[in-house]
Short mmCIF file of C-alpha atoms and ligand atoms in Angstrom, two decimals:
data_model
loop_
_atom_site.label_atom_id
_atom_site.label_comp_id
_atom_site.label_asym_id
_atom_site.label_seq_id
_atom_site.Cartn_x
_atom_site.Cartn_y
_atom_site.Cartn_z
CA MET Q 6 -22.82 73.14 0.08
CA LYS Q 7 -24.79 70.39 1.77
CA ARG Q 8 -25.97 67.77 -0.72
CA SER Q 9 -29.51 66.59 -0.47
CA ARG Q 10 -30.03 63.08 0.83
CA GLN Q 11 -31.56 62.18 -2.53
CA ASP Q 12 -28.31 62.99 -4.27
CA VAL Q 13 -26.33 60.83 -1.85
CA LEU Q 14 -28.46 57.68 -1.72
CA ILE Q 15 -28.41 55.38 -4.72
CA PRO Q 16 -32.10 54.79 -5.59
CA GLN Q 17 -33.26 51.29 -4.69
CA GLU Q 18 -34.36 50.71 -8.32
CA GLN Q 19 -30.72 50.92 -9.30
CA ILE Q 20 -29.74 48.37 -6.69
CA GLU Q 21 -32.59 46.14 -7.94
CA LYS Q 22 -31.30 46.57 -11.48
CA GLN Q 23 -27.92 45.27 -10.33
CA LYS Q 24 -29.68 42.29 -8.80
CA GLU Q 25 -31.20 41.54 -12.19
CA TYR Q 26 -27.71 41.52 -13.70
CA ILE Q 27 -26.66 39.15 -10.94
CA GLN Q 28 -29.35 36.71 -12.06
CA LYS Q 29 -28.32 37.10 -15.71
CA ILE Q 30 -24.70 36.29 -14.86
CA LYS Q 31 -25.81 33.27 -12.87
CA ALA Q 32 -27.94 32.00 -15.76
CA HIS Q 33 -25.05 32.61 -18.17
CA TYR Q 34 -22.70 30.32 -16.26
CA ILE Q 35 -25.36 27.69 -15.57
CA GLY Q 36 -26.15 27.70 -19.31
CA GLN Q 37 -22.51 26.92 -20.03
CA ASP Q 38 -22.33 24.38 -17.24
CA ILE Q 39 -19.50 26.29 -15.61
CA GLN Q 40 -18.99 26.76 -11.87
CA PRO Q 41 -17.11 30.07 -12.01
CA LEU Q 42 -14.43 30.85 -9.45
CA ALA Q 43 -13.29 34.28 -8.33
CA PHE Q 44 -9.97 35.26 -6.79
CA LEU Q 45 -10.30 38.52 -4.85
CA VAL Q 46 -7.33 40.45 -3.52
CA THR Q 47 -7.73 43.40 -1.16
CA TYR Q 48 -5.18 46.07 -0.34
CA GLY Q 49 -5.46 48.71 2.33
CA CYS Q 50 -7.77 49.48 5.19
CA GLN Q 51 -10.78 47.88 6.85
CA GLN Q 52 -13.10 49.98 4.69
CA ASN Q 53 -11.61 48.33 1.66
CA GLU Q 54 -11.98 44.91 3.23
CA ASN Q 55 -15.61 45.70 3.91
CA ASP Q 56 -16.02 46.78 0.27
CA THR Q 57 -14.52 43.47 -0.82
CA GLU Q 58 -17.09 41.69 1.33
CA ARG Q 59 -19.73 43.41 -0.80
CA LEU Q 60 -17.97 42.47 -4.03
CA ARG Q 61 -17.86 38.89 -2.75
CA GLY Q 62 -21.55 39.10 -1.83
CA MET Q 63 -22.55 40.14 -5.35
CA LEU Q 64 -20.37 37.47 -6.92
CA ALA Q 65 -21.62 34.73 -4.55
CA GLU Q 66 -25.20 35.55 -5.53
CA ALA Q 67 -24.18 35.36 -9.17
CA GLY Q 68 -23.07 31.79 -8.55
CA PHE Q 69 -19.34 32.33 -8.06
CA GLY Q 70 -17.26 30.21 -5.77
CA PHE Q 71 -13.97 31.56 -4.44
CA CYS Q 72 -10.41 30.36 -4.77
CA ASP Q 73 -7.01 31.29 -3.37
CA SER Q 74 -4.95 31.41 -6.51
CA ALA Q 75 -4.98 33.32 -9.76
CA GLU Q 76 -4.38 30.11 -11.77
CA ASP Q 77 -7.71 28.56 -10.73
CA ALA Q 78 -9.80 31.68 -11.25
CA ASP Q 79 -12.30 32.69 -13.93
CA LEU Q 80 -12.36 36.21 -12.49
CA ILE Q 81 -9.50 37.99 -10.74
CA LEU Q 82 -10.38 41.22 -9.00
CA TYR Q 83 -8.01 43.61 -7.23
CA ASN Q 84 -9.56 46.03 -4.77
CA THR Q 85 -6.80 48.60 -4.57
CA CYS Q 86 -5.51 51.15 -2.08
CA ALA Q 87 -4.01 54.55 -2.87
CA ILE Q 88 -2.77 55.63 0.53
CA ARG Q 89 0.90 54.85 -0.07
CA ASP Q 90 3.02 54.20 -3.13
CA HIS Q 91 4.02 50.77 -1.86
CA ALA Q 92 0.44 49.42 -2.15
CA GLU Q 93 0.18 50.83 -5.68
CA GLN Q 94 3.45 49.28 -6.83
CA LYS Q 95 2.27 45.86 -5.67
CA VAL Q 96 -0.83 46.14 -7.84
CA TYR Q 97 1.24 47.09 -10.90
CA GLY Q 98 3.53 44.14 -10.22
CA ASN Q 99 0.65 41.72 -9.88
CA LEU Q 100 -1.10 42.98 -12.98
CA GLY Q 101 2.09 42.69 -15.00
CA ALA Q 102 2.49 39.08 -13.90
CA LEU Q 103 -1.04 38.25 -15.05
CA LYS Q 104 -0.27 39.04 -18.68
CA ARG Q 105 0.98 35.52 -19.38
CA LEU Q 106 -1.90 33.87 -17.57
CA LYS Q 107 -4.37 35.82 -19.67
CA ARG Q 108 -2.57 34.76 -22.85
CA ARG Q 109 -2.91 31.12 -21.82
CA LYS Q 110 -6.49 31.55 -20.67
CA PRO Q 111 -8.14 34.25 -22.80
CA GLU Q 112 -11.58 33.76 -21.20
CA LEU Q 113 -10.14 34.84 -17.83
CA ILE Q 114 -11.61 38.18 -16.68
CA ILE Q 115 -9.28 40.55 -14.84
CA GLY Q 116 -10.65 43.53 -12.95
CA VAL Q 117 -9.20 46.39 -10.92
CA CYS Q 118 -11.29 48.59 -8.66
CA GLY Q 119 -11.07 50.73 -5.54
CA CYS Q 120 -9.14 53.81 -4.49
CA MET Q 121 -6.27 53.67 -7.02
CA MET Q 122 -8.79 53.88 -9.85
CA GLN Q 123 -10.16 57.17 -8.48
CA GLN Q 124 -6.89 58.86 -9.46
CA LYS Q 125 -7.13 59.78 -13.13
CA PRO Q 126 -3.45 59.30 -14.08
CA VAL Q 127 -3.40 55.89 -12.39
CA ALA Q 128 -6.54 54.67 -14.13
CA GLU Q 129 -5.09 55.97 -17.40
CA ARG Q 130 -1.85 54.10 -16.84
CA ILE Q 131 -3.74 50.85 -16.22
CA ARG Q 132 -5.85 51.46 -19.30
CA GLN Q 133 -2.83 52.02 -21.53
CA ARG Q 134 -0.17 49.70 -20.18
CA TYR Q 135 -2.29 46.75 -19.11
CA PRO Q 136 -4.54 45.95 -22.06
CA HIS Q 137 -5.28 42.53 -20.52
CA VAL Q 138 -7.33 44.22 -17.76
CA ASP Q 139 -11.02 43.88 -18.69
CA LEU Q 140 -12.75 45.73 -15.91
CA ILE Q 141 -11.85 49.08 -14.37
CA PHE Q 142 -14.10 50.75 -11.84
CA GLY Q 143 -13.72 53.03 -8.83
CA THR Q 144 -15.03 53.39 -5.29
CA HIS Q 145 -18.15 55.26 -6.43
CA THR Q 146 -19.21 52.57 -8.90
CA LEU Q 147 -18.46 49.52 -6.77
CA TYR Q 148 -22.12 48.57 -6.54
CA GLN Q 149 -22.26 48.35 -10.35
CA LEU Q 150 -20.00 45.30 -10.54
CA PRO Q 151 -22.83 43.00 -11.79
CA GLU Q 152 -23.70 45.31 -14.69
CA LEU Q 153 -20.05 45.78 -15.65
CA LEU Q 154 -19.27 42.09 -15.43
CA TRP Q 155 -22.32 41.29 -17.54
CA GLN Q 156 -21.09 43.71 -20.16
CA VAL Q 157 -17.66 42.09 -20.30
CA LEU Q 158 -19.19 38.61 -20.53
CA ASN Q 159 -21.34 39.70 -23.44
CA THR Q 160 -19.14 41.98 -25.45
CA HIS Q 161 -15.74 40.51 -24.56
CA ASP Q 162 -14.63 44.15 -24.58
CA ARG Q 163 -13.04 45.96 -21.72
CA CYS Q 164 -15.39 47.94 -19.56
CA VAL Q 165 -14.37 51.11 -17.74
CA ARG Q 166 -16.71 52.86 -15.32
CA LEU Q 167 -15.12 55.71 -13.39
CA LEU Q 168 -16.92 58.59 -11.75
CA ASP Q 169 -15.52 61.81 -10.41
CA SER Q 170 -17.97 62.42 -7.62
CA ASP Q 171 -18.47 63.35 -4.00
CA GLY Q 172 -19.65 59.80 -3.48
CA TYR Q 173 -22.82 57.88 -2.75
CA ILE Q 174 -24.33 55.43 -0.33
CA ALA Q 175 -25.63 52.14 -1.73
CA GLU Q 176 -27.83 50.24 0.70
CA ASN Q 177 -29.10 46.68 0.56
CA MET Q 178 -26.34 45.20 -1.50
CA PRO Q 179 -25.50 41.56 -0.94
CA ILE Q 180 -22.60 40.86 1.39
CA ARG Q 181 -20.46 37.79 2.07
CA ARG Q 182 -18.31 38.35 5.15
CA VAL Q 183 -14.97 36.81 5.96
CA GLY Q 184 -15.52 36.00 9.65
CA SER Q 185 -18.42 34.52 11.57
CA VAL Q 186 -17.86 36.11 14.98
CA THR Q 187 -16.86 39.69 14.36
CA ALA Q 188 -18.12 41.87 11.53
CA TYR Q 189 -17.24 45.19 9.95
CA VAL Q 190 -20.07 47.67 9.64
CA SER Q 191 -19.32 50.85 7.69
CA ILE Q 192 -21.28 53.69 9.26
CA MET Q 193 -20.04 56.44 6.98
CA TYR Q 194 -17.89 56.95 3.93
CA GLY Q 195 -15.43 59.59 2.75
CA CYS Q 196 -13.46 62.22 4.60
CA ASN Q 197 -13.60 66.03 4.84
CA ASN Q 198 -10.43 66.61 6.78
CA PHE Q 199 -7.86 67.07 4.03
CA CYS Q 200 -4.79 66.28 6.09
CA SER Q 201 -2.08 67.64 3.81
CA TYR Q 202 -0.45 64.24 3.10
CA CYS Q 203 -3.60 62.20 2.57
CA ILE Q 204 -5.21 61.07 -0.67
CA VAL Q 205 -8.35 59.66 0.98
CA PRO Q 206 -10.58 62.75 0.62
CA TYR Q 207 -9.79 62.79 -3.11
CA VAL Q 208 -10.49 59.13 -3.78
CA ARG Q 209 -13.35 58.43 -1.36
CA GLY Q 210 -15.25 61.70 -1.64
CA ARG Q 211 -17.00 63.79 0.98
CA GLU Q 212 -18.19 62.56 4.35
CA ARG Q 213 -21.60 60.93 4.18
CA SER Q 214 -23.35 59.00 6.91
CA ARG Q 215 -25.58 55.98 6.55
CA ASP Q 216 -29.01 56.34 8.08
CA PRO Q 217 -28.99 55.07 11.67
CA GLU Q 218 -31.90 52.75 10.84
CA ALA Q 219 -29.95 51.11 8.02
CA ILE Q 220 -26.97 50.60 10.35
CA LEU Q 221 -29.15 49.16 13.12
CA ARG Q 222 -30.89 46.84 10.67
CA GLU Q 223 -27.50 45.52 9.60
CA VAL Q 224 -26.33 45.07 13.21
CA ARG Q 225 -29.57 43.30 14.19
CA GLN Q 226 -29.18 41.01 11.20
CA LEU Q 227 -25.62 40.23 12.30
CA ALA Q 228 -26.81 39.39 15.80
CA GLN Q 229 -29.40 37.05 14.31
CA GLU Q 230 -26.71 35.34 12.28
CA GLY Q 231 -24.75 34.74 15.47
CA TYR Q 232 -22.14 37.50 15.26
CA LYS Q 233 -20.94 38.66 18.67
CA GLU Q 234 -18.88 41.72 17.83
CA VAL Q 235 -19.14 44.65 15.45
CA MET Q 236 -16.44 47.05 14.36
CA LEU Q 237 -18.02 50.31 13.24
CA LEU Q 238 -16.00 51.85 10.44
CA GLY Q 239 -15.52 55.37 9.17
CA GLN Q 240 -12.54 57.57 8.26
CA ASN Q 241 -13.56 59.89 11.07
CA VAL Q 242 -16.37 58.36 13.10
CA ASN Q 243 -16.74 61.48 15.25
CA SER Q 244 -18.22 63.27 12.26
CA TYR Q 245 -20.96 60.68 12.02
CA GLY Q 246 -24.44 62.07 11.52
CA LYS Q 247 -23.57 65.69 10.75
CA ASP Q 248 -25.01 65.34 7.26
CA LEU Q 249 -28.24 63.58 8.22
CA ALA Q 250 -31.60 65.32 7.93
CA GLU Q 251 -31.99 64.81 11.66
CA PRO Q 252 -28.44 65.13 12.90
CA LEU Q 253 -27.38 62.40 15.31
CA GLY Q 254 -24.00 62.20 16.99
CA PHE Q 255 -21.67 59.21 16.97
CA ALA Q 256 -22.12 58.73 20.72
CA ASP Q 257 -25.91 58.51 20.19
CA LEU Q 258 -25.43 55.98 17.42
CA LEU Q 259 -23.16 53.91 19.67
CA GLU Q 260 -25.82 53.87 22.38
CA ARG Q 261 -28.36 52.57 19.91
CA VAL Q 262 -25.99 49.87 18.69
CA CYS Q 263 -25.42 48.87 22.34
CA GLY Q 264 -29.16 48.19 22.49
CA VAL Q 265 -28.93 45.32 20.00
CA ASP Q 266 -29.28 42.03 21.88
CA GLY Q 267 -26.73 39.38 21.02
CA ILE Q 268 -23.96 41.82 20.12
CA GLU Q 269 -21.58 41.64 23.06
CA ARG Q 270 -18.72 43.83 21.92
CA ILE Q 271 -18.54 47.04 19.97
CA ARG Q 272 -15.39 48.61 18.57
CA PHE Q 273 -14.96 51.51 16.21
CA MET Q 274 -12.32 53.21 14.13
CA THR Q 275 -11.05 55.76 13.30
CA SER Q 276 -11.38 58.71 15.68
CA HIS Q 277 -9.73 61.97 14.73
CA PRO Q 278 -8.12 63.52 17.83
CA LYS Q 279 -9.52 66.98 17.03
CA ASP Q 280 -13.09 65.61 17.22
CA PHE Q 281 -12.66 62.99 19.93
CA ASN Q 282 -14.78 64.59 22.62
CA GLU Q 283 -16.00 64.18 26.17
CA LYS Q 284 -19.41 62.99 25.15
CA LEU Q 285 -17.86 60.04 23.36
CA MET Q 286 -15.50 59.40 26.28
CA GLU Q 287 -18.47 59.31 28.65
CA THR Q 288 -20.40 56.96 26.39
CA MET Q 289 -17.40 54.65 26.14
CA ALA Q 290 -17.03 54.63 29.91
CA ALA Q 291 -20.73 54.12 30.57
CA GLN Q 292 -21.52 51.37 28.07
CA PRO Q 293 -20.12 47.98 29.03
CA LYS Q 294 -20.45 46.64 25.48
CA ILE Q 295 -18.11 49.30 24.09
CA CYS Q 296 -14.64 47.81 24.29
CA ASN Q 297 -11.93 49.55 26.30
CA GLN Q 298 -9.93 50.13 23.16
CA LEU Q 299 -9.17 53.28 21.24
CA HIS Q 300 -7.29 53.92 18.03
CA LEU Q 301 -6.36 57.60 18.05
CA PRO Q 302 -3.91 58.45 15.25
CA VAL Q 303 -1.52 61.18 16.39
CA GLN Q 304 0.73 61.08 13.26
CA ALA Q 305 3.52 63.19 14.82
CA GLY Q 306 4.75 64.56 18.14
CA SER Q 307 5.81 68.03 17.00
CA ASN Q 308 3.38 70.92 16.78
CA ALA Q 309 5.14 72.35 13.74
CA VAL Q 310 4.64 69.08 11.86
CA LEU Q 311 1.06 68.68 13.09
CA GLU Q 312 0.31 72.13 11.72
CA ALA Q 313 1.94 71.40 8.39
CA MET Q 314 -0.10 68.21 8.28
CA ASN Q 315 -3.29 70.28 8.82
CA ARG Q 316 -4.26 68.04 11.74
CA ARG Q 317 -5.82 70.89 13.73
CA TYR Q 318 -4.76 69.76 17.22
CA THR Q 319 -1.57 70.16 19.18
CA ARG Q 320 0.63 67.71 21.04
CA GLU Q 321 -0.68 69.23 24.27
CA THR Q 322 -4.38 68.86 23.43
CA TYR Q 323 -3.74 65.31 22.26
CA LEU Q 324 -1.99 64.45 25.52
CA ASP Q 325 -4.81 66.07 27.51
CA LYS Q 326 -7.38 63.89 25.75
CA VAL Q 327 -5.31 60.77 26.34
CA ALA Q 328 -4.99 61.60 30.05
CA LYS Q 329 -8.71 62.24 30.29
CA ILE Q 330 -9.86 59.03 28.60
CA ARG Q 331 -7.34 57.00 30.60
CA SER Q 332 -8.65 58.46 33.83
CA MET Q 333 -12.18 57.53 32.77
CA ILE Q 334 -11.32 54.05 31.45
CA PRO Q 335 -8.46 52.52 33.40
CA GLY Q 336 -6.77 49.74 31.44
CA LEU Q 337 -7.76 51.23 28.08
CA THR Q 338 -5.78 49.83 25.17
CA LEU Q 339 -4.50 52.72 23.10
CA THR Q 340 -3.04 52.50 19.61
CA THR Q 341 -2.00 55.12 17.09
CA ASP Q 342 -0.67 55.87 13.61
CA ILE Q 343 2.66 57.62 13.06
CA ILE Q 344 4.10 59.08 9.87
CA VAL Q 345 7.90 59.30 9.75
CA GLY Q 346 9.58 61.69 7.32
CA PHE Q 347 6.83 64.20 6.62
CA PRO Q 348 8.52 66.72 4.26
CA THR Q 349 8.95 69.49 6.85
CA GLU Q 350 10.07 67.09 9.60
CA THR Q 351 13.50 67.90 11.12
CA GLU Q 352 15.55 65.78 13.51
CA GLU Q 353 14.17 67.86 16.40
CA ASP Q 354 10.60 67.23 15.23
CA PHE Q 355 11.27 63.53 15.01
CA ALA Q 356 12.77 63.52 18.51
CA GLN Q 357 9.43 64.88 19.69
CA THR Q 358 7.61 61.96 18.11
CA LEU Q 359 9.91 59.58 19.99
CA SER Q 360 9.34 61.45 23.24
CA LEU Q 361 5.57 61.35 22.65
CA LEU Q 362 5.74 57.57 22.30
CA GLN Q 363 7.63 57.37 25.56
CA GLU Q 364 5.22 59.70 27.27
CA VAL Q 365 2.02 58.03 26.10
CA ARG Q 366 3.22 54.42 26.01
CA PHE Q 367 0.80 53.18 23.34
CA ASP Q 368 0.03 49.48 23.32
CA SER Q 369 1.06 49.40 19.69
CA ILE Q 370 1.49 51.73 16.75
CA TYR Q 371 1.08 51.55 13.00
CA SER Q 372 4.00 53.44 11.55
CA PHE Q 373 4.48 54.58 7.99
CA ILE Q 374 7.17 56.35 6.05
CA PHE Q 375 5.73 59.42 4.36
CA SER Q 376 4.69 58.64 0.82
CA LYS Q 377 4.23 61.45 -1.67
CA ARG Q 378 0.68 61.34 -3.03
CA SER Q 379 0.32 63.46 -6.11
CA GLY Q 380 -2.51 65.98 -5.85
CA THR Q 381 -2.10 66.46 -2.09
CA PRO Q 382 -0.60 69.71 -0.71
CA ALA Q 383 2.30 67.86 0.99
CA ALA Q 384 3.45 66.47 -2.35
CA LYS Q 385 4.56 69.97 -3.34
CA LEU Q 386 6.82 70.44 -0.29
CA ASP Q 387 10.60 70.01 -0.41
CA MET Q 388 11.99 67.23 1.75
CA THR Q 389 14.02 68.26 4.79
CA LEU Q 390 15.61 64.93 5.69
CA SER Q 391 17.30 62.47 3.36
CA ASP Q 392 15.76 59.07 2.60
CA GLU Q 393 18.57 57.46 4.52
CA VAL Q 394 17.93 59.45 7.69
CA ILE Q 395 14.18 58.86 7.40
CA HIS Q 396 14.70 55.11 7.21
CA GLU Q 397 17.05 55.22 10.19
CA ASN Q 398 14.46 57.21 12.14
CA PHE Q 399 11.78 54.72 11.18
CA ASP Q 400 13.89 51.86 12.57
CA ARG Q 401 14.56 53.82 15.77
CA LEU Q 402 10.84 54.45 16.16
CA LEU Q 403 10.08 50.74 15.86
CA GLU Q 404 12.77 49.86 18.34
CA VAL Q 405 11.42 52.28 20.92
CA GLN Q 406 7.82 51.14 20.40
CA ASN Q 407 8.58 47.40 20.30
CA ASP Q 408 10.20 47.71 23.71
CA ILE Q 409 7.14 49.49 25.07
CA SER Q 410 4.68 47.03 23.47
CA ARG Q 411 6.64 44.10 24.86
CA GLN Q 412 6.76 45.60 28.36
CA ILE Q 413 3.02 46.29 28.34
CA ASN Q 414 2.24 42.79 27.06
CA ASP Q 415 4.55 41.25 29.67
CA SER Q 416 2.49 42.95 32.35
CA TYR Q 417 -0.48 40.82 31.21
CA ILE Q 418 1.22 37.58 32.29
CA GLY Q 419 -0.69 36.08 35.21
CA ARG Q 420 -3.79 38.20 34.55
CA THR Q 421 -7.17 36.75 33.64
CA GLU Q 422 -8.75 38.27 30.54
CA GLU Q 423 -12.10 37.78 28.88
CA VAL Q 424 -11.43 36.64 25.32
CA LEU Q 425 -13.87 36.35 22.43
CA VAL Q 426 -12.75 33.31 20.46
CA GLU Q 427 -12.73 34.25 16.78
CA GLY Q 428 -11.28 31.28 14.97
CA GLN Q 429 -9.02 28.31 14.76
CA SER Q 430 -5.27 28.78 14.57
CA LYS Q 431 -3.96 28.49 11.01
CA THR Q 432 -0.97 26.43 12.05
CA ASP Q 433 -2.28 24.22 14.87
CA ALA Q 434 -5.68 22.48 14.80
CA ASN Q 435 -5.73 22.26 18.61
CA MET Q 436 -5.34 26.01 19.06
CA VAL Q 437 -7.86 28.81 18.77
CA SER Q 438 -7.33 32.54 18.84
CA GLY Q 439 -9.33 35.54 19.87
CA ARG Q 440 -9.06 39.00 21.34
CA THR Q 441 -9.17 40.56 24.77
CA GLU Q 442 -11.64 43.37 25.31
CA GLY Q 443 -8.75 45.73 24.63
CA GLY Q 444 -8.19 44.05 21.26
CA LYS Q 445 -5.01 42.11 22.05
CA ILE Q 446 -4.65 38.84 20.17
CA VAL Q 447 -4.55 35.74 22.38
CA HIS Q 448 -3.66 32.21 21.28
CA MET Q 449 -4.82 29.31 23.43
CA GLN Q 450 -5.47 25.57 23.40
CA GLY Q 451 -9.03 24.77 22.41
CA GLY Q 452 -11.32 23.17 19.86
CA SER Q 453 -13.55 24.78 17.24
CA GLU Q 454 -16.59 24.50 19.57
CA ARG Q 455 -15.13 27.52 21.41
CA ILE Q 456 -15.46 29.78 18.36
CA GLY Q 457 -17.94 32.59 19.01
CA THR Q 458 -17.85 32.20 22.79
CA LEU Q 459 -16.46 34.47 25.47
CA VAL Q 460 -13.98 32.62 27.67
CA LYS Q 461 -11.89 33.53 30.68
CA VAL Q 462 -8.24 33.08 29.87
CA LYS Q 463 -5.23 33.13 32.13
CA ILE Q 464 -2.38 34.79 30.27
CA THR Q 465 0.76 32.68 30.49
CA ALA Q 466 3.16 34.27 27.99
CA ALA Q 467 3.60 37.45 26.01
CA LYS Q 468 5.26 38.53 22.79
CA THR Q 469 5.40 41.97 21.18
CA TRP Q 470 2.38 41.24 18.98
CA PHE Q 471 0.29 38.68 20.87
CA LEU Q 472 -0.39 36.88 24.13
CA THR Q 473 -0.70 33.17 24.93
CA GLY Q 474 -3.01 31.80 27.58
CA GLU Q 475 -5.00 28.94 29.06
CA ILE Q 476 -8.78 28.81 29.13
CA ILE Q 477 -9.97 28.57 32.72
N1 5AD V 528 2.17 58.63 3.61
C1 5AD V 528 2.36 57.83 4.69
N2 5AD V 528 1.36 57.47 5.50
C2 5AD V 528 0.12 57.93 5.23
N3 5AD V 528 -1.05 57.73 5.86
C3 5AD V 528 -2.00 58.41 5.18
N4 5AD V 528 -1.47 59.02 4.13
C4 5AD V 528 -0.14 58.75 4.14
C5 5AD V 528 0.95 59.11 3.31
N5 5AD V 528 0.80 59.91 2.25
C6 5AD V 528 -1.19 56.96 7.09
C7 5AD V 528 -1.71 57.81 8.23
C8 5AD V 528 -3.11 57.33 8.40
C9 5AD V 528 -2.97 55.88 8.01
C10 5AD V 528 -4.25 55.20 7.69
O1 5AD V 528 -2.12 55.92 6.90
O2 5AD V 528 -0.95 57.52 9.38
O3 5AD V 528 -3.60 57.48 9.72
FE1 SF4 V 529 -6.71 60.99 5.54
FE2 SF4 V 529 -6.79 62.79 7.53
FE3 SF4 V 529 -9.10 61.88 6.42
FE4 SF4 V 529 -7.62 60.23 7.94
S1 SF4 V 529 -8.63 62.12 8.63
S2 SF4 V 529 -8.56 59.75 5.93
S3 SF4 V 529 -5.53 60.89 7.47
S4 SF4 V 529 -7.52 63.11 5.39
#
């Protein structure tokens, strides 16, 4: 059943109430003559990084500075990811290691939030086995950080705020972004697709779109602050707007974002192949500000596996869409996600994934070994291939793709590309780095005055993961 907009949007009074807590926290630390420092760690996807930018925004307004090590911090906060077991294990490891620090420094506040906390058994495990964790909250209560932190400061008791919900939208929260040139803008939250392996629909709730006006306000604000590029984020951006009172498609939203002066480049992710349609292809081709880059996760090359994954497209329809968009946007950079070792996957199925890579020749891929996520339909399936074979297949996949990526990148040598300079190199003060329109990373000689500018760069060398060039 469609939820009313009122049920989805957090009332502004509640956001204002959080802002009052922010002021109380600030006064608390000023009263004690403490300059509090926070150490924030993010796992997972761009959505999570964007959430952390909001956590950082709330904390900055409450007077927090930020540090890069747990030892220096007054508050340590983990924004967790549930998509694969590996990310979860890291959080458990880190939390375990903090036990001693907390013993030495009892006033230290340790918090865990994000997707892992939306799984009841996981939150319960943290609650029971990690008594030194003070703050536990999930994706649906992220905006309540000030209230929860205030409670911990006052009661010195642990504070747990978890909600089992279809999710909300909280507008007008403070934000403190990482970069100064390119910015994430979440346009929608949640997912309705229920791919059989994926935990996201269970931890991030149902699809809900931000109002186009709220998105445009944010993008205009970014342009005013000097940002040049926006990356529009959603689990499935093609579903954007279906839940709005006046439905508006993603392509229409993109056109409106293109109208914002000062924003030179627009990217978006992620598109689901079943919904990636001609209207969007046409908009991408027609609008010069929309980058010639597409991330289109295929997951597998075999129709039997795609069906078991509940992806609702076939290898053939995927290939058709790729051919179509490539004919409309020559030089498009195409990337994808691949899962190796889905439970039903046989050697023949895997061979089809390899052949798909060879047929499509993606610029790069993000590949993952299947991870059993309890509560998802795929977790109940018996495994076909052994762990050993799956790991071997994973290595073969990387080998095949690395060759392709390297060949494609080599073909850039000698070309001139327009690069948006995003920042200084971490290792060399005389180098800056940025991205081509297609999203390829380029390192080049240059000073910090180049940051935020578009420069023409002659590509002089290529590696599997990045290019090197000279500013013309
Ligand atoms: N195991 C392995 N990879 C997964 N992904 C999502 N769920 C799982 C899982 N259970 C991958 C998909 C998705 C990407 C973000 O993470 O490839 O596109
Ligand atoms: Fe997960 Fe599928 Fe939704 Fe992506 S589209 S978040 S893989 S359920």
